[in-house]
Amino acid sequence: MIRTVLAALLMGAGLFVLAVATLGIFRFRYVLNRIHVAAKCDTLGAMLFLSGLAVLEGFSFAAFKLILIIIFLWFTNPVASHLVTRVEFQTAAELEHECEVIRDRKEGGAGQ
Amino acid sequence: MELNPVEIRLLRRFRKMYMVTAFLVSLAMTAVLLLTVFNLPAFGKAGNPAENEVIGRYIEKGLEETGAVNIVAAVILDYRAFDTLGETLVLFTALVAVLMLLKDEAGVFNRRYRERSKFEPEKDQIFRSVAGMLIPCLLVFSIYIIVNGHLSAGGGFAGGAILGATLVLYNIAYGLEKARGFINEKNFLRFITAALLFYSVVKGYSFFTGGNHLPSVIPLGFPGSIFSGGLILPLNITVGIVVACVVYGAFCLFNRGGL
């Protein structure tokens, strides 16, 4: 009983975060803002939802697989967002108009 | 080209008629398709054309005749192995077409690649370390899916796609020069043709023996163990090799015009 309630709470929180992410992608105008909301909320929302499923499943092999999926997502999703952001940072012609830019001292320009 | 007013009026009328005709044609097409859908036999009803003795035979005799626990693998790689050979050849033909069209003889792709090479993700330390952690796991996972194709869900197509994606990830993370260390154009073509030739030879004998080629000289083994199911395991491996090579080759050709 308490497990079901906990799982429902986790899954509801995950759905809420994913809904916020979707809203943010449509509301924000600039790509870095969109990446910001999409990456963070996707990572957190997927984690909450999948851990809700794992709690519902209890101690079993399926729950272990779900945790593996969470680990995989936490590895890959931030890195994918990081790469998109990096390309935007390197190639955007008018980045200063969109946000405050702190240039790297080593590179002196578009860099790591 | 100069157009006189009569021609312009005719063209306008033609465009209007064209829109109307296109609308009517697509409406008629939609109506025909919807009618077909509504007249389809109900899903799962007894006596449907799809329900005949073939399904029962697969379910009842599949394990006994092919030795594969996974009936889907038994169907696609034993009963209907020629279909799968055709699908694999379709992939191979697509790759050959891409190779013919995009093979970079003049070095145009390469020059463009060098121009944008500082934006390539292979310069990114975070991506490289994460890829270095993920690639071994993905390799093991894809090989597991391919080799376990006759025991669980998956098989050559799914596992080959994962293997190809892993190779693509390696290529993106460490660069083409490093990826050439284990898969260059020469051994790439060798892999893919050897896999297809093996498949054709192994399944082609029924052309000469004639008819139902289910009785095989290869022992079926104990159902559920890795070495069971006769030819299904090697065929899964060849299909996996072909799919992985096609995915990786198409990526490389579109990215840099060469392997």
Tab-separated table of C-alpha atoms in Angstrom:
chain	number	residue	atom	x	y	z
A	1	MET	CA	0.000	0.000	0.000
A	2	ILE	CA	2.595	2.522	1.104
A	3	ARG	CA	4.761	1.390	-1.788
A	4	THR	CA	1.993	2.161	-4.271
A	5	VAL	CA	1.508	5.615	-2.769
A	6	LEU	CA	5.243	6.326	-2.891
A	7	ALA	CA	5.445	5.108	-6.498
A	8	ALA	CA	2.438	7.227	-7.457
A	9	LEU	CA	4.019	10.285	-5.814
A	10	LEU	CA	7.308	9.733	-7.657
A	11	MET	CA	5.613	9.162	-10.997
A	12	GLY	CA	3.370	12.195	-10.506
A	13	ALA	CA	6.402	14.350	-9.718
A	14	GLY	CA	8.149	12.992	-12.810
A	15	LEU	CA	5.160	13.747	-14.999
A	16	PHE	CA	4.975	17.262	-13.562
A	17	VAL	CA	8.645	17.892	-14.337
A	18	LEU	CA	8.275	16.527	-17.877
A	19	ALA	CA	5.208	18.712	-18.428
A	20	VAL	CA	7.186	21.754	-17.247
A	21	ALA	CA	9.955	20.793	-19.673
A	22	THR	CA	7.542	20.575	-22.582
A	23	LEU	CA	6.002	23.906	-21.651
A	24	GLY	CA	9.448	25.458	-21.377
A	25	ILE	CA	10.537	24.238	-24.796
A	26	PHE	CA	7.542	25.974	-26.335
A	27	ARG	CA	7.713	29.103	-24.202
A	28	PHE	CA	11.402	29.925	-24.474
A	29	ARG	CA	12.683	31.633	-27.575
A	30	TYR	CA	16.441	31.135	-27.585
A	31	VAL	CA	18.147	27.796	-28.072
A	32	LEU	CA	20.279	27.944	-24.924
A	33	ASN	CA	17.235	28.607	-22.743
A	34	ARG	CA	15.460	25.730	-24.413
A	35	ILE	CA	18.435	23.418	-23.911
A	36	HIS	CA	18.542	24.486	-20.276
A	37	VAL	CA	14.940	23.541	-19.564
A	38	ALA	CA	14.918	20.450	-21.792
A	39	ALA	CA	18.112	18.890	-20.464
A	40	LYS	CA	17.486	19.481	-16.765
A	41	CYS	CA	13.854	18.535	-16.786
A	42	ASP	CA	14.340	15.515	-19.023
A	43	THR	CA	17.029	14.141	-16.778
A	44	LEU	CA	15.111	14.779	-13.572
A	45	GLY	CA	11.700	13.800	-14.927
A	46	ALA	CA	12.911	10.532	-16.430
A	47	MET	CA	14.732	9.726	-13.191
A	48	LEU	CA	11.647	10.395	-11.054
A	49	PHE	CA	9.323	8.454	-13.327
A	50	LEU	CA	11.613	5.449	-13.720
A	51	SER	CA	12.382	5.317	-10.000
A	52	GLY	CA	8.633	5.378	-9.393
A	53	LEU	CA	8.327	2.343	-11.628
A	54	ALA	CA	11.229	0.693	-9.795
A	55	VAL	CA	9.557	1.305	-6.431
A	56	LEU	CA	6.359	-0.203	-7.798
A	57	GLU	CA	8.319	-3.231	-8.939
A	58	GLY	CA	10.090	-3.818	-5.619
A	59	PHE	CA	13.356	-5.712	-5.283
A	60	SER	CA	13.554	-7.598	-8.556
A	61	PHE	CA	15.582	-7.918	-11.701
A	62	ALA	CA	13.199	-5.586	-13.539
A	63	ALA	CA	13.865	-2.840	-10.964
A	64	PHE	CA	17.587	-3.364	-11.420
A	65	LYS	CA	17.157	-2.910	-15.173
A	66	LEU	CA	15.188	0.289	-14.573
A	67	ILE	CA	18.019	1.618	-12.411
A	68	LEU	CA	20.451	0.749	-15.200
A	69	ILE	CA	18.285	2.760	-17.606
A	70	ILE	CA	18.399	5.716	-15.190
A	71	ILE	CA	22.197	5.498	-15.012
A	72	PHE	CA	22.410	5.308	-18.799
A	73	LEU	CA	20.152	8.343	-19.198
A	74	TRP	CA	22.144	10.306	-16.619
A	75	PHE	CA	25.294	9.548	-18.557
A	76	THR	CA	24.012	10.359	-22.016
A	77	ASN	CA	21.372	13.069	-21.729
A	78	PRO	CA	23.551	15.805	-20.147
A	79	VAL	CA	26.379	15.015	-22.555
A	80	ALA	CA	24.091	15.303	-25.592
A	81	SER	CA	22.794	18.660	-24.330
A	82	HIS	CA	26.360	19.738	-23.632
A	83	LEU	CA	27.373	18.984	-27.233
A	84	VAL	CA	24.437	20.925	-28.689
A	85	THR	CA	25.211	23.861	-26.409
A	86	ARG	CA	28.876	23.726	-27.331
A	87	VAL	CA	28.149	23.918	-31.050
A	88	GLU	CA	25.744	26.803	-30.447
A	89	PHE	CA	28.369	28.599	-28.359
A	90	GLN	CA	31.042	28.136	-31.000
A	91	THR	CA	29.005	29.023	-34.046
A	92	ALA	CA	26.490	31.629	-32.860
A	93	ALA	CA	27.229	34.908	-34.606
A	94	GLU	CA	25.548	37.190	-32.091
A	95	LEU	CA	25.837	35.391	-28.809
A	96	GLU	CA	26.397	38.623	-26.867
A	97	HIS	CA	22.961	39.864	-27.860
A	98	GLU	CA	21.337	36.833	-26.293
A	99	CYS	CA	23.205	36.343	-23.059
A	100	GLU	CA	26.188	37.389	-20.999
A	101	VAL	CA	29.381	35.775	-22.293
A	102	ILE	CA	32.488	35.134	-20.228
A	103	ARG	CA	35.324	34.368	-22.610
A	104	ASP	CA	37.798	31.643	-21.731
A	105	ARG	CA	41.241	33.110	-21.052
A	106	LYS	CA	43.146	30.257	-22.720
A	107	GLU	CA	41.243	30.150	-25.968
A	108	GLY	CA	40.559	33.848	-26.240
A	109	GLY	CA	37.482	33.137	-28.263
A	110	ALA	CA	35.026	30.419	-28.993
A	111	GLY	CA	36.602	27.540	-27.121
A	112	GLN	CA	36.144	24.691	-24.758
B	1	MET	CA	10.983	34.591	-70.523
B	2	GLU	CA	8.235	37.059	-71.287
B	3	LEU	CA	4.652	35.959	-70.829
B	4	ASN	CA	1.730	37.752	-72.403
B	5	PRO	CA	-1.399	38.377	-70.308
B	6	VAL	CA	-3.307	35.522	-71.899
B	7	GLU	CA	-0.623	33.057	-70.922
B	8	ILE	CA	-0.487	34.465	-67.399
B	9	ARG	CA	-4.233	34.062	-67.066
B	10	LEU	CA	-4.010	30.518	-68.376
B	11	LEU	CA	-1.238	29.712	-65.928
B	12	ARG	CA	-3.262	31.126	-63.031
B	13	ARG	CA	-6.233	29.053	-64.077
B	14	PHE	CA	-4.025	25.990	-64.388
B	15	ARG	CA	-2.675	26.514	-60.873
B	16	LYS	CA	-6.169	26.884	-59.490
B	17	MET	CA	-7.320	23.770	-61.301
B	18	TYR	CA	-4.224	21.969	-60.097
B	19	MET	CA	-5.042	22.775	-56.472
B	20	VAL	CA	-8.643	21.682	-56.883
B	21	THR	CA	-7.647	18.455	-58.620
B	22	ALA	CA	-5.036	17.645	-56.016
B	23	PHE	CA	-7.581	18.222	-53.257
B	24	LEU	CA	-10.164	15.989	-54.973
B	25	VAL	CA	-7.634	13.229	-55.684
B	26	SER	CA	-6.400	13.148	-52.106
B	27	LEU	CA	-9.998	13.177	-50.846
B	28	ALA	CA	-10.852	10.209	-53.073
B	29	MET	CA	-7.708	8.398	-51.966
B	30	THR	CA	-8.578	8.988	-48.304
B	31	ALA	CA	-12.104	7.695	-48.885
B	32	VAL	CA	-10.847	4.529	-50.600
B	33	LEU	CA	-8.337	3.829	-47.861
B	34	LEU	CA	-10.861	4.466	-45.074
B	35	LEU	CA	-13.386	2.181	-46.776
B	36	THR	CA	-10.730	-0.523	-47.005
B	37	VAL	CA	-9.892	-0.135	-43.340
B	38	PHE	CA	-13.563	-0.382	-42.335
B	39	ASN	CA	-14.042	-3.495	-44.452
B	40	LEU	CA	-11.062	-5.317	-42.975
B	41	PRO	CA	-11.958	-8.466	-41.031
B	42	ALA	CA	-12.205	-7.926	-37.291
B	43	PHE	CA	-8.980	-8.306	-35.384
B	44	GLY	CA	-8.460	-11.785	-34.012
B	45	LYS	CA	-11.720	-13.214	-35.328
B	46	ALA	CA	-11.762	-16.917	-36.103
B	47	GLY	CA	-11.827	-17.680	-39.806
B	48	ASN	CA	-9.850	-14.623	-40.867
B	49	PRO	CA	-7.667	-15.134	-43.929
B	50	ALA	CA	-4.569	-14.632	-41.812
B	51	GLU	CA	-5.506	-17.515	-39.573
B	52	ASN	CA	-4.557	-20.786	-41.166
B	53	GLU	CA	-2.579	-23.907	-40.392
B	54	VAL	CA	0.749	-22.090	-40.732
B	55	ILE	CA	0.422	-20.298	-37.370
B	56	GLY	CA	-0.483	-23.472	-35.542
B	57	ARG	CA	2.405	-25.277	-37.159
B	58	TYR	CA	4.861	-22.570	-36.085
B	59	ILE	CA	3.608	-22.549	-32.518
B	60	GLU	CA	3.303	-26.295	-32.047
B	61	LYS	CA	6.214	-27.609	-34.054
B	62	GLY	CA	8.536	-24.591	-34.075
B	63	LEU	CA	10.653	-25.593	-31.113
B	64	GLU	CA	10.817	-29.219	-32.196
B	65	GLU	CA	11.767	-28.513	-35.790
B	66	THR	CA	14.138	-25.581	-35.398
B	67	GLY	CA	15.376	-25.870	-31.820
B	68	ALA	CA	14.891	-22.138	-31.222
B	69	VAL	CA	13.050	-21.006	-28.092
B	70	ASN	CA	12.217	-17.687	-29.757
B	71	ILE	CA	9.575	-18.499	-32.344
B	72	VAL	CA	10.115	-15.208	-34.155
B	73	ALA	CA	13.753	-16.129	-34.735
B	74	ALA	CA	12.629	-19.585	-35.877
B	75	VAL	CA	10.272	-18.031	-38.415
B	76	ILE	CA	12.528	-15.336	-39.831
B	77	LEU	CA	15.774	-17.306	-39.899
B	78	ASP	CA	14.624	-20.854	-40.497
B	79	TYR	CA	11.188	-21.207	-42.050
B	80	ARG	CA	11.443	-17.947	-43.949
B	81	ALA	CA	15.186	-17.485	-44.190
B	82	PHE	CA	14.978	-16.398	-47.801
B	83	ASP	CA	12.840	-13.395	-46.858
B	84	THR	CA	15.498	-12.364	-44.403
B	85	LEU	CA	18.191	-12.843	-47.035
B	86	GLY	CA	16.199	-10.508	-49.274
B	87	GLU	CA	15.903	-7.903	-46.501
B	88	THR	CA	19.622	-8.079	-45.842
B	89	LEU	CA	20.305	-7.686	-49.553
B	90	VAL	CA	18.031	-4.630	-49.632
B	91	LEU	CA	20.201	-3.035	-46.935
B	92	PHE	CA	23.330	-4.006	-48.845
B	93	THR	CA	21.931	-2.555	-52.085
B	94	ALA	CA	21.126	0.717	-50.314
B	95	LEU	CA	24.682	0.858	-49.021
B	96	VAL	CA	26.074	0.174	-52.505
B	97	ALA	CA	23.940	2.997	-53.915
B	98	VAL	CA	25.188	5.383	-51.202
B	99	LEU	CA	28.745	4.241	-51.887
B	100	MET	CA	28.360	4.931	-55.592
B	101	LEU	CA	26.822	8.357	-55.078
B	102	LEU	CA	28.781	9.713	-52.137
B	103	LYS	CA	32.240	8.138	-52.453
B	104	ASP	CA	34.474	11.160	-52.189
B	105	GLU	CA	36.984	10.894	-55.006
B	106	ALA	CA	37.799	14.610	-55.285
B	107	GLY	CA	38.301	15.226	-51.570
B	108	VAL	CA	35.502	17.799	-51.349
B	109	PHE	CA	34.005	16.260	-48.229
B	110	ASN	CA	37.415	16.041	-46.632
B	111	ARG	CA	38.189	19.694	-47.258
B	112	ARG	CA	34.847	20.726	-45.822
B	113	TYR	CA	35.460	18.441	-42.850
B	114	ARG	CA	38.791	20.075	-42.128
B	115	GLU	CA	37.168	23.509	-42.251
B	116	ARG	CA	34.652	22.630	-39.577
B	117	SER	CA	36.868	20.210	-37.684
B	118	LYS	CA	37.223	22.499	-34.676
B	119	PHE	CA	33.481	22.181	-34.108
B	120	GLU	CA	33.631	18.397	-34.193
B	121	PRO	CA	32.712	16.701	-30.910
B	122	GLU	CA	35.910	14.656	-30.952
B	123	LYS	CA	37.689	17.665	-29.461
B	124	ASP	CA	35.382	17.610	-26.444
B	125	GLN	CA	36.866	16.066	-23.313
B	126	ILE	CA	33.557	15.390	-21.531
B	127	PHE	CA	32.084	13.630	-24.521
B	128	ARG	CA	35.210	11.563	-25.066
B	129	SER	CA	35.357	10.288	-21.493
B	130	VAL	CA	31.651	9.456	-21.379
B	131	ALA	CA	31.910	7.692	-24.741
B	132	GLY	CA	34.921	5.764	-23.447
B	133	MET	CA	32.819	4.521	-20.551
B	134	LEU	CA	29.759	3.717	-22.635
B	135	ILE	CA	31.298	2.033	-25.681
B	136	PRO	CA	32.440	-1.209	-23.971
B	137	CYS	CA	29.016	-1.653	-22.315
B	138	LEU	CA	27.255	-1.020	-25.612
B	139	LEU	CA	29.508	-3.488	-27.441
B	140	VAL	CA	28.807	-6.206	-24.906
B	141	PHE	CA	25.084	-5.421	-25.016
B	142	SER	CA	24.903	-5.583	-28.808
B	143	ILE	CA	26.834	-8.847	-28.959
B	144	TYR	CA	24.540	-10.269	-26.271
B	145	ILE	CA	21.473	-9.329	-28.316
B	146	ILE	CA	22.880	-10.844	-31.514
B	147	VAL	CA	24.104	-14.074	-29.928
B	148	ASN	CA	20.967	-14.543	-27.847
B	149	GLY	CA	18.685	-13.969	-30.816
B	150	HIS	CA	17.258	-17.480	-30.817
B	151	LEU	CA	16.659	-17.467	-27.058
B	152	SER	CA	15.135	-14.061	-26.312
B	153	ALA	CA	13.757	-11.029	-28.041
B	154	GLY	CA	16.184	-9.302	-30.373
B	155	GLY	CA	18.368	-10.896	-32.977
B	156	GLY	CA	20.556	-9.815	-35.822
B	157	PHE	CA	18.649	-6.722	-36.887
B	158	ALA	CA	18.252	-5.150	-33.438
B	159	GLY	CA	21.703	-6.112	-32.213
B	160	GLY	CA	23.308	-5.069	-35.484
B	161	ALA	CA	21.682	-1.657	-35.257
B	162	ILE	CA	23.069	-1.211	-31.728
B	163	LEU	CA	26.497	-2.416	-32.849
B	164	GLY	CA	26.460	0.012	-35.772
B	165	ALA	CA	25.396	2.870	-33.485
B	166	THR	CA	28.255	1.973	-31.137
B	167	LEU	CA	30.736	2.125	-34.008
B	168	VAL	CA	29.271	5.483	-35.038
B	169	LEU	CA	29.713	6.722	-31.458
B	170	TYR	CA	33.327	5.568	-31.502
B	171	ASN	CA	33.851	7.353	-34.799
B	172	ILE	CA	32.343	10.598	-33.492
B	173	ALA	CA	34.186	10.495	-30.192
B	174	TYR	CA	37.663	9.488	-31.349
B	175	GLY	CA	37.741	10.530	-34.988
B	176	LEU	CA	37.846	8.684	-38.261
B	177	GLU	CA	41.590	8.088	-38.179
B	178	LYS	CA	41.326	6.053	-34.989
B	179	ALA	CA	38.245	4.209	-36.185
B	180	ARG	CA	40.179	3.220	-39.297
B	181	GLY	CA	42.429	1.209	-37.014
B	182	PHE	CA	39.924	-1.597	-36.843
B	183	ILE	CA	37.409	-0.900	-39.619
B	184	ASN	CA	38.660	0.588	-42.861
B	185	GLU	CA	37.215	0.360	-46.340
B	186	LYS	CA	39.000	-2.857	-47.227
B	187	ASN	CA	37.991	-4.999	-44.285
B	188	PHE	CA	34.578	-3.306	-44.165
B	189	LEU	CA	33.782	-4.626	-47.644
B	190	ARG	CA	35.328	-7.959	-46.726
B	191	PHE	CA	33.092	-8.290	-43.633
B	192	ILE	CA	29.887	-7.417	-45.404
B	193	THR	CA	30.437	-9.562	-48.517
B	194	ALA	CA	31.698	-12.504	-46.467
B	195	ALA	CA	28.604	-12.328	-44.253
B	196	LEU	CA	26.254	-12.173	-47.241
B	197	LEU	CA	28.098	-14.958	-49.066
B	198	PHE	CA	27.993	-17.155	-45.976
B	199	TYR	CA	24.269	-16.569	-45.610
B	200	SER	CA	23.608	-17.308	-49.290
B	201	VAL	CA	25.698	-20.472	-49.325
B	202	VAL	CA	24.318	-21.800	-46.065
B	203	LYS	CA	20.693	-21.218	-47.019
B	204	GLY	CA	21.154	-21.757	-50.749
B	205	TYR	CA	21.548	-25.498	-50.533
B	206	SER	CA	17.808	-25.975	-50.596
B	207	PHE	CA	17.844	-24.756	-54.185
B	208	PHE	CA	19.756	-27.914	-55.028
B	209	THR	CA	18.221	-30.359	-52.579
B	210	GLY	CA	14.774	-29.047	-53.451
B	211	GLY	CA	11.753	-28.163	-51.373
B	212	ASN	CA	11.527	-28.238	-47.634
B	213	HIS	CA	15.018	-27.906	-46.217
B	214	LEU	CA	14.119	-28.257	-42.579
B	215	PRO	CA	16.011	-31.510	-41.927
B	216	SER	CA	19.492	-30.137	-41.361
B	217	VAL	CA	22.753	-31.951	-40.867
B	218	ILE	CA	23.584	-29.563	-38.039
B	219	PRO	CA	22.353	-30.879	-34.687
B	220	LEU	CA	19.655	-28.740	-33.108
B	221	GLY	CA	21.111	-28.958	-29.625
B	222	PHE	CA	19.339	-28.634	-26.308
B	223	PRO	CA	16.665	-25.906	-26.502
B	224	GLY	CA	17.585	-22.909	-24.383
B	225	SER	CA	21.344	-23.230	-24.542
B	226	ILE	CA	23.460	-20.883	-26.639
B	227	PHE	CA	24.529	-23.562	-29.099
B	228	SER	CA	21.097	-24.641	-30.154
B	229	GLY	CA	18.766	-23.910	-32.992
B	230	GLY	CA	21.019	-25.184	-35.740
B	231	LEU	CA	21.834	-22.481	-38.251
B	232	ILE	CA	19.935	-19.677	-36.516
B	233	LEU	CA	22.893	-18.528	-34.413
B	234	PRO	CA	25.373	-18.140	-37.304
B	235	LEU	CA	22.705	-16.558	-39.480
B	236	ASN	CA	21.907	-14.065	-36.705
B	237	ILE	CA	25.591	-13.194	-36.510
B	238	THR	CA	25.846	-12.629	-40.265
B	239	VAL	CA	22.700	-10.478	-40.293
B	240	GLY	CA	24.096	-8.498	-37.354
B	241	ILE	CA	27.383	-7.916	-39.183
B	242	VAL	CA	25.589	-6.717	-42.319
B	243	VAL	CA	23.269	-4.352	-40.414
B	244	ALA	CA	26.116	-2.919	-38.328
B	245	CYS	CA	28.252	-2.382	-41.420
B	246	VAL	CA	25.395	-0.685	-43.265
B	247	VAL	CA	24.645	1.685	-40.377
B	248	TYR	CA	28.296	2.552	-39.862
B	249	GLY	CA	29.068	2.795	-43.584
B	250	ALA	CA	26.111	5.052	-44.315
B	251	PHE	CA	27.145	7.336	-41.441
B	252	CYS	CA	30.738	7.549	-42.642
B	253	LEU	CA	29.766	8.166	-46.256
B	254	PHE	CA	27.334	10.915	-45.368
B	255	ASN	CA	29.748	12.452	-42.877
B	256	ARG	CA	33.041	12.415	-44.747
B	257	GLY	CA	32.431	10.657	-48.035
B	258	GLY	CA	34.587	7.694	-47.183
B	259	LEU	CA	35.345	5.075	-44.624
